[in-house]
Tab-separated table of C-alpha atoms in Angstrom:
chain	number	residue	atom	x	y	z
A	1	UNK	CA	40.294	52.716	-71.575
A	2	UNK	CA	37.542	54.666	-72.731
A	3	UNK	CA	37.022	58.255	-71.901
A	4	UNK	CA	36.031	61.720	-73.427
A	5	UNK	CA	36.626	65.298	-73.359
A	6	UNK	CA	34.743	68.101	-73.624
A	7	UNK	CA	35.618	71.443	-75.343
A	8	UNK	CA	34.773	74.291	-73.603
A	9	UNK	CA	33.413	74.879	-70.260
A	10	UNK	CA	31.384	77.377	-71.030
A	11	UNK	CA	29.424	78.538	-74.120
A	12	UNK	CA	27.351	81.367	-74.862
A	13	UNK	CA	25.361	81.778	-77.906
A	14	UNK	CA	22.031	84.219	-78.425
A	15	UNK	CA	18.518	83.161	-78.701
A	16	UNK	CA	17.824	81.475	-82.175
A	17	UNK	CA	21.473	80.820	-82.471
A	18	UNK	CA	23.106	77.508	-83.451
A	19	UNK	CA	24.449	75.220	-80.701
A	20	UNK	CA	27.165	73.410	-80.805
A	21	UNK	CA	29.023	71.676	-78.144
A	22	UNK	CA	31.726	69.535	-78.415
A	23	UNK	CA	32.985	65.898	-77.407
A	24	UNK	CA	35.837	63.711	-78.569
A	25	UNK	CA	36.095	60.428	-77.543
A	26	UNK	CA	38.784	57.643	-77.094
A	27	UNK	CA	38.193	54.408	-77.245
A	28	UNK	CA	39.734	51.029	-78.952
A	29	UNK	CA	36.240	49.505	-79.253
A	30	UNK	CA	33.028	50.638	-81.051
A	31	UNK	CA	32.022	52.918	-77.913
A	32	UNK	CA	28.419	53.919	-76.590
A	33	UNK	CA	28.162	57.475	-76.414
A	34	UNK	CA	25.074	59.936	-74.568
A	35	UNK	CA	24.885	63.446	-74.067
A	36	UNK	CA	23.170	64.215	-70.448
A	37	UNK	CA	21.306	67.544	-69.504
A	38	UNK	CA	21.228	69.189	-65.859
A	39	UNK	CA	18.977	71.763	-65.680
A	40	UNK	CA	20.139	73.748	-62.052
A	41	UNK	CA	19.792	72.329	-58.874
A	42	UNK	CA	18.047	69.019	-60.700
A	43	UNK	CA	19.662	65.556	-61.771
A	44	UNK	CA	20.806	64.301	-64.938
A	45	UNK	CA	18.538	63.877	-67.905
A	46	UNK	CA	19.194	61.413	-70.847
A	47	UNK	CA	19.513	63.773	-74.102
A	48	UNK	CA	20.760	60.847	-76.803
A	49	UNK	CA	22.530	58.162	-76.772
A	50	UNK	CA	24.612	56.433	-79.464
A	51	UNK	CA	24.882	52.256	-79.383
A	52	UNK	CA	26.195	51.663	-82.890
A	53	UNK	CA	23.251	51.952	-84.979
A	54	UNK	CA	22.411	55.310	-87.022
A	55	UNK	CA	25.355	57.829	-86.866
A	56	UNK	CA	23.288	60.552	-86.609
A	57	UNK	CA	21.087	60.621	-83.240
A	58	UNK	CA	17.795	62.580	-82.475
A	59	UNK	CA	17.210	63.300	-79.356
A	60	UNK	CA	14.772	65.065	-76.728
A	61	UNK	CA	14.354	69.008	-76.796
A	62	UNK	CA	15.344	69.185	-80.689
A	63	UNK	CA	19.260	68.243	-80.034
A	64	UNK	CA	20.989	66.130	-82.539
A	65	UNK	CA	24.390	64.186	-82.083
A	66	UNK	CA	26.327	62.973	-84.786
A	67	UNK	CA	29.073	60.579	-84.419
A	68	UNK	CA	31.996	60.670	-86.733
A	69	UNK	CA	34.792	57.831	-86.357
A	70	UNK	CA	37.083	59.382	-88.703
A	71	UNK	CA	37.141	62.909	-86.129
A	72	UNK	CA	36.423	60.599	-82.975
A	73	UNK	CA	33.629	63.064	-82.377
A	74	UNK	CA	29.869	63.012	-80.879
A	75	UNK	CA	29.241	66.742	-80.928
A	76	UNK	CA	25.890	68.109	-80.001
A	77	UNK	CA	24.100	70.590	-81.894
A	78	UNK	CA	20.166	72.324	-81.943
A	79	UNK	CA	19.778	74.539	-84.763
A	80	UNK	CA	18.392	77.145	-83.169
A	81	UNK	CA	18.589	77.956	-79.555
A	82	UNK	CA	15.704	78.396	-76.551
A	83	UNK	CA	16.219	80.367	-73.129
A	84	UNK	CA	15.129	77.186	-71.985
A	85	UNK	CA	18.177	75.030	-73.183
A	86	UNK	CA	20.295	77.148	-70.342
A	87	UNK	CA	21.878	74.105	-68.455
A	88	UNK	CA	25.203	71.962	-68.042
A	89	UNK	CA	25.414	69.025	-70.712
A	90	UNK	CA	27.702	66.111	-70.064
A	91	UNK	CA	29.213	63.539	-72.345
A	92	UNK	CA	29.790	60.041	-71.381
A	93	UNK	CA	30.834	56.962	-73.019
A	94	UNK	CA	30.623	53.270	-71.758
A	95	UNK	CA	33.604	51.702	-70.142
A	96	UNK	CA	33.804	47.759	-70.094
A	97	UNK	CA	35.458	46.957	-66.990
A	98	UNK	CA	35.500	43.157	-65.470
A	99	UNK	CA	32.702	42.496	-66.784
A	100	UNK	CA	30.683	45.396	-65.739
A	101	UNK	CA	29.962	48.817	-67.489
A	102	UNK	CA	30.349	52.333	-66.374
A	103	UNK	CA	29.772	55.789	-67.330
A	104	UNK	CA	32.447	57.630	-67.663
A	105	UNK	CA	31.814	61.725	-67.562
A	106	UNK	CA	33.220	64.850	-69.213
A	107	UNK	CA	33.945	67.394	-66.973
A	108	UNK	CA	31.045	69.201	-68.944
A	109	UNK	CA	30.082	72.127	-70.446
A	110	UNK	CA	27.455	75.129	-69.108
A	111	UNK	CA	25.457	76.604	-71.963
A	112	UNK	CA	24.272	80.137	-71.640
A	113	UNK	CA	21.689	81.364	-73.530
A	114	UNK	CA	21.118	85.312	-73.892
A	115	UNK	CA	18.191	87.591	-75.401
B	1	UNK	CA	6.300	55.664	-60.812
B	2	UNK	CA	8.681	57.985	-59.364
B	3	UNK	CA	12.137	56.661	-61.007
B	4	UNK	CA	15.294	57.309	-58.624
B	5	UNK	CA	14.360	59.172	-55.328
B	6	UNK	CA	16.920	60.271	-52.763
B	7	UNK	CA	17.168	61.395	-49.109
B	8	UNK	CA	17.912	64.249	-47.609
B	9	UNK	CA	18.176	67.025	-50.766
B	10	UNK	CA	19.840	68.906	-48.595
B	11	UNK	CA	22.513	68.093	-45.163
B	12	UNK	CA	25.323	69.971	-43.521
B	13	UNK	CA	27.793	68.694	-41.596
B	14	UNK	CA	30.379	69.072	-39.089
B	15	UNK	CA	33.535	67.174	-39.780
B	16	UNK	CA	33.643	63.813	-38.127
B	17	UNK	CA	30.226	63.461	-38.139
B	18	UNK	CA	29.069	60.536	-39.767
B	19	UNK	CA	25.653	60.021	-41.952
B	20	UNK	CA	24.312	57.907	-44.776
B	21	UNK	CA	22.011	59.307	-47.886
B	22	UNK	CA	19.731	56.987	-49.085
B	23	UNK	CA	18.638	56.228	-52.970
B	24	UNK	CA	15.447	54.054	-54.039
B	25	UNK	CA	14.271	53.255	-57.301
B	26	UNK	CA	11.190	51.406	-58.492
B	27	UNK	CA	12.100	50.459	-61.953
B	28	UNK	CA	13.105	46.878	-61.056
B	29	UNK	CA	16.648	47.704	-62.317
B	30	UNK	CA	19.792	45.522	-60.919
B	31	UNK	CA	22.494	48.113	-61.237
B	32	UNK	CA	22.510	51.206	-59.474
B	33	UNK	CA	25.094	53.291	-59.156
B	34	UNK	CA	26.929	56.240	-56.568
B	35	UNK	CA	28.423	59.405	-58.081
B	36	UNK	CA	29.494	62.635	-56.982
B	37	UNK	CA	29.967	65.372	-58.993
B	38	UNK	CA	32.586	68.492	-58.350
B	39	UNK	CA	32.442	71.993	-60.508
B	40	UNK	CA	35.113	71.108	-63.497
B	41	UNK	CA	35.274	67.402	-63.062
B	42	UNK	CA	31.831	66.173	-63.857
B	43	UNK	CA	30.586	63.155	-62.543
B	44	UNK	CA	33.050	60.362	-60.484
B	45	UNK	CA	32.116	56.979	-59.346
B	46	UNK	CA	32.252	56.586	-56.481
B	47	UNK	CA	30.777	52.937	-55.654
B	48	UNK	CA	28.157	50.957	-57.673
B	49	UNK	CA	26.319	47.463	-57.157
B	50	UNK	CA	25.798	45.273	-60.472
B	51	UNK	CA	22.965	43.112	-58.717
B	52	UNK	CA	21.525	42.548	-54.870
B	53	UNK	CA	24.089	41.447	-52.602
B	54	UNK	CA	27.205	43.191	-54.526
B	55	UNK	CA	28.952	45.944	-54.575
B	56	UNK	CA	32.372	47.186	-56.176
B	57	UNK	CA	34.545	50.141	-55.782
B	58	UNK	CA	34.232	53.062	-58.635
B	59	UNK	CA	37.591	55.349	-59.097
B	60	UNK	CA	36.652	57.430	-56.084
B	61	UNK	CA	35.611	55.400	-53.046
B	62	UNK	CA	37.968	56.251	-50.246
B	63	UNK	CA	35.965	57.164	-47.070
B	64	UNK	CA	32.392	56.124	-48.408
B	65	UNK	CA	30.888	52.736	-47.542
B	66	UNK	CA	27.606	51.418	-49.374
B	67	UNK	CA	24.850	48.447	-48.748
B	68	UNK	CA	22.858	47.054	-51.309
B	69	UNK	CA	19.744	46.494	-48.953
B	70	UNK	CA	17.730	44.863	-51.523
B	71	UNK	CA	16.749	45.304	-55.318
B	72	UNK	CA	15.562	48.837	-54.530
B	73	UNK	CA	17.476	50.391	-52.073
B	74	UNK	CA	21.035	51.078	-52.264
B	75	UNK	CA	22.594	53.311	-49.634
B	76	UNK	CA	25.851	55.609	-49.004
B	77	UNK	CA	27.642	56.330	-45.655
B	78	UNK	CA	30.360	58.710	-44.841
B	79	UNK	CA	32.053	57.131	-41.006
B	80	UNK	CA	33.716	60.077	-40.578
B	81	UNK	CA	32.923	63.452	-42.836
B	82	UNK	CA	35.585	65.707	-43.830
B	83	UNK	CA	35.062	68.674	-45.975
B	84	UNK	CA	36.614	66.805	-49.049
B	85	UNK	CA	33.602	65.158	-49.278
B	86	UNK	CA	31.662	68.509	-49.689
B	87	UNK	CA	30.198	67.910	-52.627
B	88	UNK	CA	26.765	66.909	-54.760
B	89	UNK	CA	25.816	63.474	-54.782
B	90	UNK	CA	23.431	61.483	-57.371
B	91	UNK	CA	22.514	57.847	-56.977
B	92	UNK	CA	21.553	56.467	-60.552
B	93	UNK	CA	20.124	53.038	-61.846
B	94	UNK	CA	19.601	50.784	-64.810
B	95	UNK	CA	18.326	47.940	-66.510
B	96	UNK	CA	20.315	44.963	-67.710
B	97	UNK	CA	19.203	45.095	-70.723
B	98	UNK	CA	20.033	48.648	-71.286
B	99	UNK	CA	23.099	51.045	-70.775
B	100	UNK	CA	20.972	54.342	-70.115
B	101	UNK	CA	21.350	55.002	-66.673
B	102	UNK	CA	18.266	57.193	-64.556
B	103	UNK	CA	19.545	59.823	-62.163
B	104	UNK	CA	17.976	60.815	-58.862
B	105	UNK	CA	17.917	64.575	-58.414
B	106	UNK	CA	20.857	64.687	-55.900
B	107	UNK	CA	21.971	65.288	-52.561
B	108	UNK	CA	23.621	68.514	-51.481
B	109	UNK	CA	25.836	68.117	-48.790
B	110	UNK	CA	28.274	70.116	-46.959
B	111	UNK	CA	31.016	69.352	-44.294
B	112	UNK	CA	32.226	72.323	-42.697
């Protein structure tokens, strides 16, 4: 069944800084692959999504995803990072079950973001 | 348009107590969707409805009960709280045609 996991529960970088955060996937299909934001105390916020189409995703905010079967990777990246990109991401693939789909989360990761 | 709205944000409880937290959405979508989400585990399902008038158990369902009242409305009861449930709860939805789910900004409950 399909499921991923996230490296590191928390990650620090400075302002300006690369980010990188980091999901693997498994799955025996072609899988469909997002990265969700929570800024505190708010819901979740669609950052990219991958459905099979270009490996490497834009998304919202300047974040970038790209997926790489050989590694079984969708890491998230920004090139340079903004006080305001302090929040939890999630990744979450697409599990086909009975004929129905659901999300299935990584435990995710909290990005800190310092001066 | 205001996308996925819940009720209460906020609700304490004492165990035993029972409530229900309620989750509308005007996007005309058929699936919608119950999570709750724990520090270090992300986001479980707990029950979700593919179209009006079903509903089907997610991996965490035990003590939760749900209605599909119509297209918009999908709700969540807890019969009998216990503080295992203390947790944060988001209702989501989405299209058919589409696998991007919309979140709700969650319920914060409590069972003490």
């Amino acid at each position: 069944a399909q499921s991923v996991t996230q490296l590191g529960s928390h990650v620090s970088v400075s302002e300006g800084a690369l980010v990188l955060l980091r999901c693997n996937y498994s799955s025996s299909v072609p899988p469909y692959l997002f990265w969700y934001v929570q800024y505190p105390n708010q819901g979740l916020q669609l950052l990219l999504k991958y459905t099979s189409a270009a490996t490497l995703v834009k998304g919202i905010n300047g974040f970038e995803a790209e997926f790489k079967k050989s590694e079984t990777s969708f890491h998230l990246t920004k090139p340079s990072a903004h006080m305001s990109d302090a929040a939890e991401y999630f990744c979450a693939v697409i599990r086909f079950s009975g004929g129905y789909n659901k999300l299935i989360f990584g435990a995710g990761t909290r990005l800190a973001v310092h001066p | 348009n205001a996308g996925v709205t819940q009720t209460p944000k906020f609700q304490v409880l004492k165990t035993g107590q029972s409530m229900t937290l309620q989750c509308a959405q005007d996007m005309n979508h058929n699936s919608m969707y119950w999570y709750r989400q724990d520090p270090g585990m992300g986001l479980r399902l707990i029950y979700y409805s593919a179209s009006e008038g079903t509903t089907d158990k997610g991996e965490v369902p035990n003590g939760y009960n749900v209605s599909r009242l119509n297209k918009r409305e999908f709700s969540l009861r807890l019969e009998s709280a216990a503080p295992s449930q203390t947790s944060v709860y988001f209702c989501a939805s989405r299209a058919t045609s589409s696998y991007e789910q919309y979140f709700g900004p969650g319920t914060r409950l409590t069972v003490t």
